[in-house]
Amino acid sequence: MPRKRRVAILISGRGSNMLSLIEAARDPDYPAEIVGVLSNRPEATGLARARDAGVAVHCIDHKAYPDRETFERDFDAALARHEPDILCLAGFMRMLTPWLIERWQARMINIHPSLLPLFKGLHTHRRALEAGMRIHGCSVHYVVPELDSGPIIAQAAVPVLPGDTEDTLSARVLRQEHVLYPLALRLVASGRVRLQDGRVELDADWDEKAALVSPSAACSKG
Ligand code: GRF
């Protein structure tokens, strides 16, 4: 088996996506190993969850720094100590400067709770409800300096149901995030993802007939 890719996960909060990656990487056949979890927030509850899962954790509190640049230099040094091949942002809520993003160019991926390029930024579930979407979802993409704009690797879609609130919709999307992120990291770590002219090309399994119709396709009968 080829060498497993070394992965560091960046979090700021509860870390449920982080846990889904840690779980996936327990499979001996998974092409990546999680070598560290870093947070910019000491209060991130995901830190204890990572520690309990036996992963090395490190926190660099951005509030202890006078500016982004000095914070990022220390954060970058902490990252580099893990010698990661790939960085996974999983609810990492600190805007990164082009300096750090370019240093990890084509090696940093993120999960975003919308079907990009729709609803970049915050409050994606509220905005999907306000827009009257019938389908919503999540995306894993490469990180580039423009927010939530990098080449898309994989996406998952869910229906928006009548009576949905931000809470019910975000829970439905989150369940798919926990499936999608391990899948996307598997593709990247196994080398089945190529970046070509700012787009992602994939060696993957495709299901030509797969479709999510919302409301259900059953409505077309009767
Ligand atoms: C997820 O919805 C993710 O898509 C977004 O931030 C949230 C993080 O949740 N980037 P968790 O910390 O992984 O539970």
Short mmCIF file of C-alpha atoms and ligand atoms in Angstrom, two decimals:
data_model
loop_
_atom_site.label_atom_id
_atom_site.label_comp_id
_atom_site.label_asym_id
_atom_site.label_seq_id
_atom_site.Cartn_x
_atom_site.Cartn_y
_atom_site.Cartn_z
CA MET A 1 0.00 0.00 0.00
CA PRO A 2 1.34 3.50 -0.82
CA ARG A 3 2.38 5.70 2.09
CA LYS A 4 -0.58 7.15 3.96
CA ARG A 5 -0.89 10.91 3.53
CA ARG A 6 -0.36 12.86 6.74
CA VAL A 7 -3.35 15.07 7.57
CA ALA A 8 -3.73 17.92 10.08
CA ILE A 9 -7.25 19.12 10.88
CA LEU A 10 -7.97 22.76 11.75
CA ILE A 11 -10.96 23.48 13.96
CA SER A 12 -12.52 26.31 15.95
CA GLY A 13 -15.55 24.60 17.49
CA ARG A 14 -17.30 21.33 18.26
CA GLY A 15 -15.38 19.28 15.71
CA SER A 16 -18.01 16.85 14.48
CA ASN A 17 -16.51 16.85 10.96
CA MET A 18 -13.08 16.37 12.52
CA LEU A 19 -14.40 13.27 14.30
CA SER A 20 -15.82 11.89 11.06
CA LEU A 21 -12.32 12.16 9.53
CA ILE A 22 -10.65 10.60 12.59
CA GLU A 23 -13.17 7.73 12.45
CA ALA A 24 -12.65 7.17 8.72
CA ALA A 25 -8.87 7.15 9.17
CA ARG A 26 -9.15 4.23 11.64
CA ASP A 27 -9.77 1.96 8.64
CA PRO A 28 -6.39 0.40 7.82
CA ASP A 29 -7.18 0.81 4.11
CA TYR A 30 -7.89 4.53 4.38
CA PRO A 31 -5.18 6.45 2.48
CA ALA A 32 -4.72 9.15 5.15
CA GLU A 33 -3.72 9.30 8.81
CA ILE A 34 -4.65 12.13 11.14
CA VAL A 35 -1.43 13.42 12.68
CA GLY A 36 -2.73 16.43 14.57
CA VAL A 37 -5.61 18.76 15.34
CA LEU A 38 -5.01 22.48 15.68
CA SER A 39 -7.38 25.13 16.94
CA ASN A 40 -7.24 28.91 17.09
CA ARG A 41 -9.67 28.85 20.04
CA PRO A 42 -8.84 27.33 23.44
CA GLU A 43 -12.56 26.90 24.18
CA ALA A 44 -13.15 24.71 21.09
CA THR A 45 -14.93 21.62 22.44
CA GLY A 46 -13.48 19.60 19.56
CA LEU A 47 -10.04 19.76 21.22
CA ALA A 48 -11.12 17.44 24.05
CA ARG A 49 -12.88 15.15 21.55
CA ALA A 50 -9.69 14.86 19.50
CA ARG A 51 -7.60 14.21 22.62
CA ASP A 52 -10.06 11.50 23.71
CA ALA A 53 -9.66 9.94 20.27
CA GLY A 54 -5.91 9.78 20.84
CA VAL A 55 -4.89 12.54 18.42
CA ALA A 56 -2.23 15.15 19.26
CA VAL A 57 -3.87 18.55 19.75
CA HIS A 58 -2.43 22.02 19.72
CA CYS A 59 -4.04 25.40 20.32
CA ILE A 60 -2.70 28.74 19.15
CA ASP A 61 -5.08 31.36 20.55
CA HIS A 62 -5.40 34.11 17.94
CA LYS A 63 -6.52 36.55 20.64
CA ALA A 64 -3.06 36.40 22.18
CA TYR A 65 -1.57 38.01 19.05
CA PRO A 66 -1.55 41.67 18.06
CA ASP A 67 -2.25 40.97 14.37
CA ARG A 68 -3.03 38.26 11.84
CA GLU A 69 0.51 38.05 10.54
CA THR A 70 2.19 37.16 13.84
CA PHE A 71 -0.62 34.70 14.65
CA GLU A 72 -0.29 33.00 11.27
CA ARG A 73 3.49 32.67 11.53
CA ASP A 74 3.16 30.77 14.81
CA PHE A 75 0.19 28.78 13.52
CA ASP A 76 2.12 27.83 10.41
CA ALA A 77 5.12 26.75 12.50
CA ALA A 78 2.86 24.59 14.69
CA LEU A 79 1.31 23.05 11.58
CA ALA A 80 4.68 22.37 10.00
CA ARG A 81 5.84 20.45 13.09
CA HIS A 82 3.26 17.76 12.18
CA GLU A 83 4.71 17.55 8.66
CA PRO A 84 1.27 17.28 7.07
CA ASP A 85 0.73 16.56 3.39
CA ILE A 86 -2.86 17.81 3.56
CA LEU A 87 -4.69 20.31 5.77
CA CYS A 88 -8.42 19.84 6.38
CA LEU A 89 -10.35 22.86 7.59
CA ALA A 90 -13.33 21.59 9.59
CA GLY A 91 -15.28 24.47 11.06
CA PHE A 92 -12.15 26.62 11.21
CA MET A 93 -13.62 30.09 11.69
CA ARG A 94 -10.59 32.33 11.23
CA MET A 95 -10.05 34.09 7.92
CA LEU A 96 -6.61 33.19 6.63
CA THR A 97 -4.43 35.63 4.74
CA PRO A 98 -3.18 34.87 1.22
CA TRP A 99 0.29 34.35 2.73
CA LEU A 100 -0.75 31.22 4.66
CA ILE A 101 -3.11 29.98 1.96
CA GLU A 102 -0.45 30.23 -0.70
CA ARG A 103 2.07 28.41 1.49
CA TRP A 104 -0.34 25.43 1.61
CA GLN A 105 -1.66 25.91 -1.90
CA ALA A 106 -3.31 22.79 -3.40
CA ARG A 107 -2.83 21.02 -0.05
CA MET A 108 -5.60 22.72 1.96
CA ILE A 109 -9.27 21.69 1.71
CA ASN A 110 -12.42 22.90 3.45
CA ILE A 111 -15.99 21.79 3.99
CA HIS A 112 -18.68 24.41 3.49
CA PRO A 113 -22.38 23.94 4.33
CA SER A 114 -23.92 24.88 0.99
CA LEU A 115 -23.91 23.81 -2.63
CA LEU A 116 -21.20 26.20 -3.78
CA PRO A 117 -21.00 28.62 -5.47
CA LEU A 118 -24.34 29.39 -3.78
CA PHE A 119 -24.29 30.88 -0.30
CA LYS A 120 -20.63 31.58 0.35
CA GLY A 121 -19.88 32.89 3.84
CA LEU A 122 -22.02 32.56 6.96
CA HIS A 123 -25.65 31.64 7.75
CA THR A 124 -25.93 29.37 4.74
CA HIS A 125 -28.98 27.44 6.02
CA ARG A 126 -30.96 30.58 6.83
CA ARG A 127 -30.13 32.02 3.41
CA ALA A 128 -31.12 28.79 1.63
CA LEU A 129 -34.49 28.86 3.44
CA GLU A 130 -34.99 32.55 2.61
CA ALA A 131 -34.22 31.88 -1.03
CA GLY A 132 -36.89 29.17 -1.15
CA MET A 133 -34.45 26.45 -2.18
CA ARG A 134 -35.87 22.95 -2.59
CA ILE A 135 -32.41 21.40 -2.51
CA HIS A 136 -29.48 22.42 -0.30
CA GLY A 137 -26.26 20.69 0.72
CA CYS A 138 -22.55 20.86 1.34
CA SER A 139 -19.31 21.07 -0.63
CA VAL A 140 -15.67 20.13 -0.11
CA HIS A 141 -13.30 22.39 -2.02
CA TYR A 142 -9.68 23.51 -2.21
CA VAL A 143 -8.95 26.68 -0.31
CA VAL A 144 -7.95 29.76 -2.31
CA PRO A 145 -7.58 33.34 -1.07
CA GLU A 146 -11.15 34.29 -2.11
CA LEU A 147 -13.63 33.04 0.51
CA ASP A 148 -15.34 29.69 -0.29
CA SER A 149 -14.32 29.99 -3.94
CA GLY A 150 -11.77 27.25 -4.58
CA PRO A 151 -12.14 24.32 -6.99
CA ILE A 152 -14.91 21.96 -5.87
CA ILE A 153 -13.96 18.34 -5.11
CA ALA A 154 -17.27 16.80 -3.99
CA GLN A 155 -20.82 17.80 -3.05
CA ALA A 156 -23.82 16.24 -1.30
CA ALA A 157 -27.41 17.44 -1.63
CA VAL A 158 -30.42 17.14 0.68
CA PRO A 159 -34.06 18.16 0.25
CA VAL A 160 -35.40 21.26 1.98
CA LEU A 161 -38.65 20.20 3.67
CA PRO A 162 -41.75 22.23 4.50
CA GLY A 163 -41.50 23.51 8.06
CA ASP A 164 -37.71 23.29 8.06
CA THR A 165 -35.93 25.65 10.43
CA GLU A 166 -32.25 26.54 10.37
CA ASP A 167 -31.77 23.83 13.02
CA THR A 168 -33.54 21.00 11.20
CA LEU A 169 -31.96 21.89 7.87
CA SER A 170 -28.45 22.26 9.27
CA ALA A 171 -28.78 18.88 11.04
CA ARG A 172 -29.80 17.23 7.75
CA VAL A 173 -26.86 18.82 5.92
CA LEU A 174 -24.43 17.96 8.74
CA ARG A 175 -25.30 14.25 8.46
CA GLN A 176 -24.19 14.43 4.83
CA GLU A 177 -21.07 16.46 5.71
CA HIS A 178 -19.97 13.53 7.86
CA VAL A 179 -20.23 11.24 4.83
CA LEU A 180 -18.86 13.69 2.28
CA TYR A 181 -15.70 14.88 4.00
CA PRO A 182 -14.18 11.41 4.54
CA LEU A 183 -15.06 10.56 0.94
CA ALA A 184 -13.44 13.72 -0.42
CA LEU A 185 -10.31 13.27 1.70
CA ARG A 186 -10.07 9.68 0.47
CA LEU A 187 -10.07 10.96 -3.13
CA VAL A 188 -7.45 13.61 -2.42
CA ALA A 189 -5.18 11.39 -0.32
CA SER A 190 -5.27 8.53 -2.80
CA GLY A 191 -4.19 10.85 -5.60
CA ARG A 192 -7.41 10.52 -7.56
CA VAL A 193 -7.85 14.31 -7.62
CA ARG A 194 -5.98 16.50 -10.08
CA LEU A 195 -6.05 20.27 -10.16
CA GLN A 196 -6.12 21.44 -13.75
CA ASP A 197 -6.53 25.08 -14.77
CA GLY A 198 -8.30 25.92 -11.52
CA ARG A 199 -10.71 22.98 -11.72
CA VAL A 200 -10.76 19.56 -10.15
CA GLU A 201 -10.51 16.44 -12.29
CA LEU A 202 -11.39 13.17 -10.58
CA ASP A 203 -10.88 9.47 -10.98
CA ALA A 204 -14.03 8.47 -9.13
CA ASP A 205 -17.09 6.27 -9.37
CA TRP A 206 -20.01 8.07 -10.94
CA ASP A 207 -23.70 7.19 -10.87
CA GLU A 208 -25.20 8.59 -14.04
CA LYS A 209 -28.75 7.92 -12.82
CA ALA A 210 -28.33 9.47 -9.38
CA ALA A 211 -30.82 12.29 -8.84
CA LEU A 212 -32.32 14.06 -5.88
CA VAL A 213 -35.72 15.44 -6.88
CA SER A 214 -37.37 17.72 -4.36
CA PRO A 215 -40.32 17.60 -3.81
CA SER A 216 -40.22 13.85 -4.33
CA ALA A 217 -40.49 12.44 -7.84
CA ALA A 218 -43.50 10.48 -6.50
CA CYS A 219 -45.53 13.74 -6.94
CA SER A 220 -45.43 13.32 -10.69
CA LYS A 221 -47.82 10.36 -10.39
CA GLY A 222 -51.58 10.79 -10.01
C1 GRF B 1 -19.88 22.66 9.53
O1 GRF B 1 -21.21 22.91 9.16
C2 GRF B 1 -18.96 23.01 8.40
O2 GRF B 1 -19.51 22.80 7.14
C3 GRF B 1 -18.73 24.49 8.61
O3 GRF B 1 -18.68 24.66 10.00
C4 GRF B 1 -19.41 23.62 10.64
C5 GRF B 1 -18.48 22.95 11.59
O4 GRF B 1 -19.12 21.97 12.38
N1 GRF B 1 -17.54 24.91 7.92
P1 GRF B 1 -18.25 20.95 13.19
O5 GRF B 1 -17.33 21.77 14.10
O6 GRF B 1 -17.48 20.10 12.25
O7 GRF B 1 -19.24 20.15 14.01
#
